[in-house]
Tab-separated table of C-alpha atoms in Angstrom:
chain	number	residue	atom	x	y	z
A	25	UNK	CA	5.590	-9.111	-2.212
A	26	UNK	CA	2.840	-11.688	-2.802
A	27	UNK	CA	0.808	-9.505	-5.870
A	28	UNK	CA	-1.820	-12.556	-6.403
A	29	UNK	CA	-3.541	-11.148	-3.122
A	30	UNK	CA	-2.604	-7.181	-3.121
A	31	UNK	CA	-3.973	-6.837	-6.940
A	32	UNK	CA	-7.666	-6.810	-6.887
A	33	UNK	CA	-9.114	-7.420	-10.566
A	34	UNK	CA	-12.295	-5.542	-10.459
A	35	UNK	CA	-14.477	-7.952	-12.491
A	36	UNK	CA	-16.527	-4.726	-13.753
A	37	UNK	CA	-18.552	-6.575	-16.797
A	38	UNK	CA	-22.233	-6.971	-17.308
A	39	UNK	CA	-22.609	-10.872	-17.297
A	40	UNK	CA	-21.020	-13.611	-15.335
A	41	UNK	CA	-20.250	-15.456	-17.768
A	42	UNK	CA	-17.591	-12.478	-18.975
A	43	UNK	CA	-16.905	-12.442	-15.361
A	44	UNK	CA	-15.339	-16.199	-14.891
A	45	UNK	CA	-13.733	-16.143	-18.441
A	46	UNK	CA	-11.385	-13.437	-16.909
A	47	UNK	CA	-11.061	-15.662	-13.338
A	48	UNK	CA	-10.497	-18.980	-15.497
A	49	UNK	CA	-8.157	-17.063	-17.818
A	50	UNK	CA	-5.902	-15.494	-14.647
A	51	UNK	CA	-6.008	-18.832	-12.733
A	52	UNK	CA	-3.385	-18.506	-9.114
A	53	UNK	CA	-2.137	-15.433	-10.310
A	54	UNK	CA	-5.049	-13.004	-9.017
A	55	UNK	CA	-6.550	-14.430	-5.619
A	56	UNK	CA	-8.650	-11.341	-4.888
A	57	UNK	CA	-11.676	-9.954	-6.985
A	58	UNK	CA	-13.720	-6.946	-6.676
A	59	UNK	CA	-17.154	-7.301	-7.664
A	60	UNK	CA	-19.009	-3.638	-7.638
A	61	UNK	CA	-22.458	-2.325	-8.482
A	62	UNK	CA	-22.483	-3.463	-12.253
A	63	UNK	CA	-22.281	-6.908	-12.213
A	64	UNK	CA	-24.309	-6.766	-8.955
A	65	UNK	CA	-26.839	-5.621	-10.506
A	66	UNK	CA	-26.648	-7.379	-13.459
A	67	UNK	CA	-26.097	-11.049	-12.692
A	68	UNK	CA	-26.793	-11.076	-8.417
A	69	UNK	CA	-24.990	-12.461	-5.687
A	70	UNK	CA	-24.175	-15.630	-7.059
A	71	UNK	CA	-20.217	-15.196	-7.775
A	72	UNK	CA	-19.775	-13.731	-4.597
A	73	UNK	CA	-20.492	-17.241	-3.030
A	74	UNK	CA	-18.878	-18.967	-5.795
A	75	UNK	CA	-15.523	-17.096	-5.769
A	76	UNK	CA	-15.622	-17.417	-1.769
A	77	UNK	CA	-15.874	-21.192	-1.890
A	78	UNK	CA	-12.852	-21.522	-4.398
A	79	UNK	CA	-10.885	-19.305	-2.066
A	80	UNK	CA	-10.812	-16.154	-3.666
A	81	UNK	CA	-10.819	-12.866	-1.731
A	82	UNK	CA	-14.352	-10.918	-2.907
A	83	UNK	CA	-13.853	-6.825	-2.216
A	84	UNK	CA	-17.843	-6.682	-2.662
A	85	UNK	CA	-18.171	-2.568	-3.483
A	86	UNK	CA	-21.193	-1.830	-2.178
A	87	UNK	CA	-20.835	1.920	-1.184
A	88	UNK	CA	-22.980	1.745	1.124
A	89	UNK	CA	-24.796	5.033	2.389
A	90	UNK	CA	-28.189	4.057	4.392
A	91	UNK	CA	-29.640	4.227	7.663
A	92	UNK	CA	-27.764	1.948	10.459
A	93	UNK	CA	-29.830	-0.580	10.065
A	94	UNK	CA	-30.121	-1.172	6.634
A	95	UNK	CA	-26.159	-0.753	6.492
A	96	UNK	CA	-25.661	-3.407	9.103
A	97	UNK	CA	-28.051	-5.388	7.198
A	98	UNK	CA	-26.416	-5.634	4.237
A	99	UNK	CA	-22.705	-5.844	5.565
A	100	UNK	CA	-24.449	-9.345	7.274
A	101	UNK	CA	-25.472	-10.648	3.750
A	102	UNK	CA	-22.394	-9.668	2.290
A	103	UNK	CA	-20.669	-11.984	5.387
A	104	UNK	CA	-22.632	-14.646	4.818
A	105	UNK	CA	-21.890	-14.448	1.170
A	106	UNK	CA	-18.517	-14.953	2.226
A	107	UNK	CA	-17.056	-11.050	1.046
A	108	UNK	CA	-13.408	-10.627	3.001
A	109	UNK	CA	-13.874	-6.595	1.939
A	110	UNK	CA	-17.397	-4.123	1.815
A	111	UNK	CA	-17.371	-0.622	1.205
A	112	UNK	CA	-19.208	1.958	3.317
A	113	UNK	CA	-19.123	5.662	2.183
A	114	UNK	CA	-17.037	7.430	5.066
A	115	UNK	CA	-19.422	10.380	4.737
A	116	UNK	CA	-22.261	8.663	6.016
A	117	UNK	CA	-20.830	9.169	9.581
A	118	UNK	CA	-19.510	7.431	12.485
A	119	UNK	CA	-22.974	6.021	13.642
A	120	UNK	CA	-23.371	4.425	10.320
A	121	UNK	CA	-19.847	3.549	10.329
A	122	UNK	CA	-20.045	1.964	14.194
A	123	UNK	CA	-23.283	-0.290	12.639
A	124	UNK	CA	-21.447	-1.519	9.627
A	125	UNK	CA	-17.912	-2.508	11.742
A	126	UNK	CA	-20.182	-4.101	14.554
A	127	UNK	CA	-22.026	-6.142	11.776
A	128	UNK	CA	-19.182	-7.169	9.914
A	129	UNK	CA	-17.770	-8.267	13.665
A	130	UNK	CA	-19.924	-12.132	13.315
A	131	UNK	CA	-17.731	-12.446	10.331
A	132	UNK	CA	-13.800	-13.233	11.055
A	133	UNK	CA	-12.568	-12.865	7.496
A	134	UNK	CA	-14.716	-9.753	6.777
A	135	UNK	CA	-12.987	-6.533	6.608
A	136	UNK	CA	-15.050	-3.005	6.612
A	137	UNK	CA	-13.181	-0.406	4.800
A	138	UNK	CA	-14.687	3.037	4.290
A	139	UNK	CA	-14.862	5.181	1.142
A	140	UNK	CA	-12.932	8.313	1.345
A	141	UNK	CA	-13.232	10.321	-2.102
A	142	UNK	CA	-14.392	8.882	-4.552
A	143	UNK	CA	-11.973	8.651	-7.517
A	144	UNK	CA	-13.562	10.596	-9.716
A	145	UNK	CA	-14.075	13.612	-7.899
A	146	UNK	CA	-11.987	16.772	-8.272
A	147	UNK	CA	-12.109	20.231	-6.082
A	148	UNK	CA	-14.182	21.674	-8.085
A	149	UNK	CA	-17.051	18.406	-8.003
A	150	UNK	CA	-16.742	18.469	-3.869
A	151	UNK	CA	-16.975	22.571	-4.240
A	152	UNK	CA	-20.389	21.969	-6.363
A	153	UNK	CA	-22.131	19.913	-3.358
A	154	UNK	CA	-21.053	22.580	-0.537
A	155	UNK	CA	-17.816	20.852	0.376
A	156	UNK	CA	-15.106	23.776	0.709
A	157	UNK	CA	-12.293	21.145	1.674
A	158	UNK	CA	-9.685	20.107	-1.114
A	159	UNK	CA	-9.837	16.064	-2.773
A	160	UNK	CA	-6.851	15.909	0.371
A	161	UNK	CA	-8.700	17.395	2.803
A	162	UNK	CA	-11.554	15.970	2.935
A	163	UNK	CA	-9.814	12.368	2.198
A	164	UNK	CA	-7.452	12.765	5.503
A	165	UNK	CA	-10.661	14.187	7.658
A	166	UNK	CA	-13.141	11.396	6.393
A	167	UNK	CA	-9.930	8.460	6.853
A	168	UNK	CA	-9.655	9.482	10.222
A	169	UNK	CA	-13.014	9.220	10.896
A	170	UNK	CA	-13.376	6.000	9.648
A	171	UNK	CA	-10.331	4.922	12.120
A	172	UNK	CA	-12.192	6.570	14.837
A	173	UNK	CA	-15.111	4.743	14.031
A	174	UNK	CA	-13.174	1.151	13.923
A	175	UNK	CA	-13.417	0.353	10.632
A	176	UNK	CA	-10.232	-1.889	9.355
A	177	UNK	CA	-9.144	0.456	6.349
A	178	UNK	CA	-9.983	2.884	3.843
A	179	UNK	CA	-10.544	3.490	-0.082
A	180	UNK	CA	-8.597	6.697	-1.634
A	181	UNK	CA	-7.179	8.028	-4.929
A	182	UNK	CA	-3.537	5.832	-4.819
A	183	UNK	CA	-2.289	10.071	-4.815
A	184	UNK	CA	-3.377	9.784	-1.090
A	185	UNK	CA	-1.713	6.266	0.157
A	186	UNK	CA	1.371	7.735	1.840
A	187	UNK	CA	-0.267	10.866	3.340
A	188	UNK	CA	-3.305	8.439	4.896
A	189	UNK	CA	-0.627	5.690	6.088
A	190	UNK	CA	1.198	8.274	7.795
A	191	UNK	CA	-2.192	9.401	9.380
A	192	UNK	CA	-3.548	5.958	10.043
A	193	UNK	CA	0.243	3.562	10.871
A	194	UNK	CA	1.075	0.598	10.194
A	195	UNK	CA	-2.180	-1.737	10.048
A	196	UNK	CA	-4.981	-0.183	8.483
A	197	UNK	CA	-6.232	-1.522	4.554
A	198	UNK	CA	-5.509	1.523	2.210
A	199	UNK	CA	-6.916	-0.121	-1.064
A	200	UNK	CA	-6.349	2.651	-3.808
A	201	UNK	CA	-8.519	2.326	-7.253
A	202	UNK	CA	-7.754	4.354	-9.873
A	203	UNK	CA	-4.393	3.219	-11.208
A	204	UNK	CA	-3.036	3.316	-14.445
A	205	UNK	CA	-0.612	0.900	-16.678
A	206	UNK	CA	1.259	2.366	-19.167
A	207	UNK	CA	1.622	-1.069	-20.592
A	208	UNK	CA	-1.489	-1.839	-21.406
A	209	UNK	CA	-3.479	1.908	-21.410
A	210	UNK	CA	-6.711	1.984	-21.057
A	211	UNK	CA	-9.552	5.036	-20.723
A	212	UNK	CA	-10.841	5.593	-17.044
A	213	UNK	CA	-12.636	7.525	-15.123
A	214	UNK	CA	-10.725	8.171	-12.102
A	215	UNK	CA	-9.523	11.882	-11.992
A	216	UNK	CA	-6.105	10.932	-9.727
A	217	UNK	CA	-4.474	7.938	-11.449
A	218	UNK	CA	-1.180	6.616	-10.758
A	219	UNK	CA	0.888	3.478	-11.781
A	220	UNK	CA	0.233	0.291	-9.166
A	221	UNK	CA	4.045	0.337	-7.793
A	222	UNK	CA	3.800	3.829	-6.741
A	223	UNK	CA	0.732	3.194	-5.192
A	224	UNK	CA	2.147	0.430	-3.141
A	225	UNK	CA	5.428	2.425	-2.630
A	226	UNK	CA	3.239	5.395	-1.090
A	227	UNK	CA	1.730	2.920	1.421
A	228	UNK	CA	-1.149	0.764	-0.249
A	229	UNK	CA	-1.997	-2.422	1.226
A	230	UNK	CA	-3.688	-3.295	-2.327
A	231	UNK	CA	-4.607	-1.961	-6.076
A	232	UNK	CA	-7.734	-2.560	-7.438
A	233	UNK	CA	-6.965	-2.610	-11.247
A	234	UNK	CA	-10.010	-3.147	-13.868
A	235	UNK	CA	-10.137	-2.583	-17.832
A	236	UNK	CA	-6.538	-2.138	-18.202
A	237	UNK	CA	-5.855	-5.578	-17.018
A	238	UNK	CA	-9.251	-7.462	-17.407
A	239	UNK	CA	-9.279	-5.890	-21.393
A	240	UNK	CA	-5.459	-6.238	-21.711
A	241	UNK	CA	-4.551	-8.896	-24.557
A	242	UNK	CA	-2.220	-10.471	-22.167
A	243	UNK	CA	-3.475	-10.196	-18.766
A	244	UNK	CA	-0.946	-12.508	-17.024
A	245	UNK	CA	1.871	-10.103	-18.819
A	246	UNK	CA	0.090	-6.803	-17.005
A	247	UNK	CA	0.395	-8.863	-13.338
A	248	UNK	CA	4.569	-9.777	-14.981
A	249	UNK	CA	5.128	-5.705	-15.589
A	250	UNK	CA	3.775	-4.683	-12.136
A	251	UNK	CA	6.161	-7.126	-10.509
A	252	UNK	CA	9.146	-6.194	-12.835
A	253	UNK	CA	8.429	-2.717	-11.764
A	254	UNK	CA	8.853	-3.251	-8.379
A	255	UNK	CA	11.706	-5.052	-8.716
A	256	UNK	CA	13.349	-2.749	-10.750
A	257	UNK	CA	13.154	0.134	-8.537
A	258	UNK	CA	13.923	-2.596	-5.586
A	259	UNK	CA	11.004	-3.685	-4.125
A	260	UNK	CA	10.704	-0.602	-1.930
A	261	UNK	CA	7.107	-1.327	-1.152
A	262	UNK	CA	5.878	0.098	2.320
A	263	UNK	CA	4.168	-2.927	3.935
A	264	UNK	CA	1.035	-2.673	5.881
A	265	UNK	CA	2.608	-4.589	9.003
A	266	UNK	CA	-0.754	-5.960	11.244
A	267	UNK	CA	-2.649	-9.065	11.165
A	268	UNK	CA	-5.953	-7.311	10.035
A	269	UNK	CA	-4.201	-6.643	6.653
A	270	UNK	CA	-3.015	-10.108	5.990
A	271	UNK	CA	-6.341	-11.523	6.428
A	272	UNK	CA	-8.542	-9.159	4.695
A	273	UNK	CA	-6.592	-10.499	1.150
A	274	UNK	CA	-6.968	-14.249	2.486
């Protein structure tokens, strides 16, 4: 399996200049970066566009969760920006959901996926905001209704990969934060970890992997482990099989 494009390095830092040391440092081997509400918000849009004209794959993490308009809105600028992934919280609803896909529709390489559960939720968080559904639950009834609503894939905990790909077949994006490397351990936040190779044995059609590879002394060796892994246990990696998959990592 081609891991340069299914391993998203979230570039989760607070300048950009921390930001392309780790992109210089990984070089061909990572071909896909996630760049989230941090360095956003700290630096602007400005690595979007420059990643996107070197040929990297930007997962731009915006969460979205606004009126249709604004949603649609901002799924344009992140097209024109040259993003191949944006995030819109599932929750928001299918009208929301309906804006963002037809937006990101004038953009070929742009791929909508929808937020299930966040990572770091547990029962008891979703319990606490009037949600009586389980983390599973409510990941399964919020995937399908980002299918229903056309969107190309989903985020969920990497716990959930092979219950949403049976759910969703062959095609959909299920990109799965929250993994862990017991090679390089690092803290995190995510409530539901699990290692990268399971993640893309349950079904993932990518990892999005942050401070334990982007902090890592080695970060080249992490990418080396994940592949040893899988080859190891023999490759036995469930592979997304439609077109919309392949070119949402291009």
């Amino acid at each position: 399996m081609d891991l340069t494009r299914r391993v998203i390095v979230a570039l989760d830092f607070d300048t950009a200049e921390d930001a392309e040391a780790v992109v210089d440092r990984l070089g061909d081997a990572v071909q896909s970066y996630k760049i989230g509400l941090q360095l956003l918000t700290a630096t602007g849009p400005s690595l979007v566009t420059a990643l996107a004209a070197a040929g990297k794959g930007v997962f731009l993490d915006l969460k979205l969760f606004e009126i249709p308009t604004s949603v649609a809105a901002a799924v344009r600028a992140a097209g024109r920006r040259g993003a191949t992934m944006v995030t819109v919280h599932a929750s928001a609803g299918s009208s929301i959901l309906r804006a963002a896909v037809r937006a990101a529709a004038e953009f070929p390489r742009l791929r909508v996926v929808a937020l299930t559960v966040v990572t770091s939720l547990t029962d008891a968080d979703l319990a606490e905001v009037g949600v009586a559904a389980t983390t599973g639950e409510q990941t399964a009834r919020l995937a399908l209704l980002a299918r229903d609503a056309g969107c190309h894939g989903v985020v969920a905990a990497p716990h959930d990969a092979a219950t949403l790909r049976g759910l969703l077949g062959p095609d959909p994006l299920i990109v799965t934060p929250g993994v862990t490397l017991p090679v390089h351990p690092a803290a995190t936040d995510h409530a539901r970890p699990a290692h990268p190779a399971d993640a893309f044995r349950a079904g993932a059609s990518h990892v999005v992997i942050g401070r334990a590879l982007t902090r890592a002394p080695d970060p080249a060796a992490v990418l080396a482990a994940i592949a040893e892994e899988l080859r190891i246990s023999g490759g036995a990696v469930t592979r997304p099989a439609g077109r919309r998959t392949d070119s949402a990592s291009r």
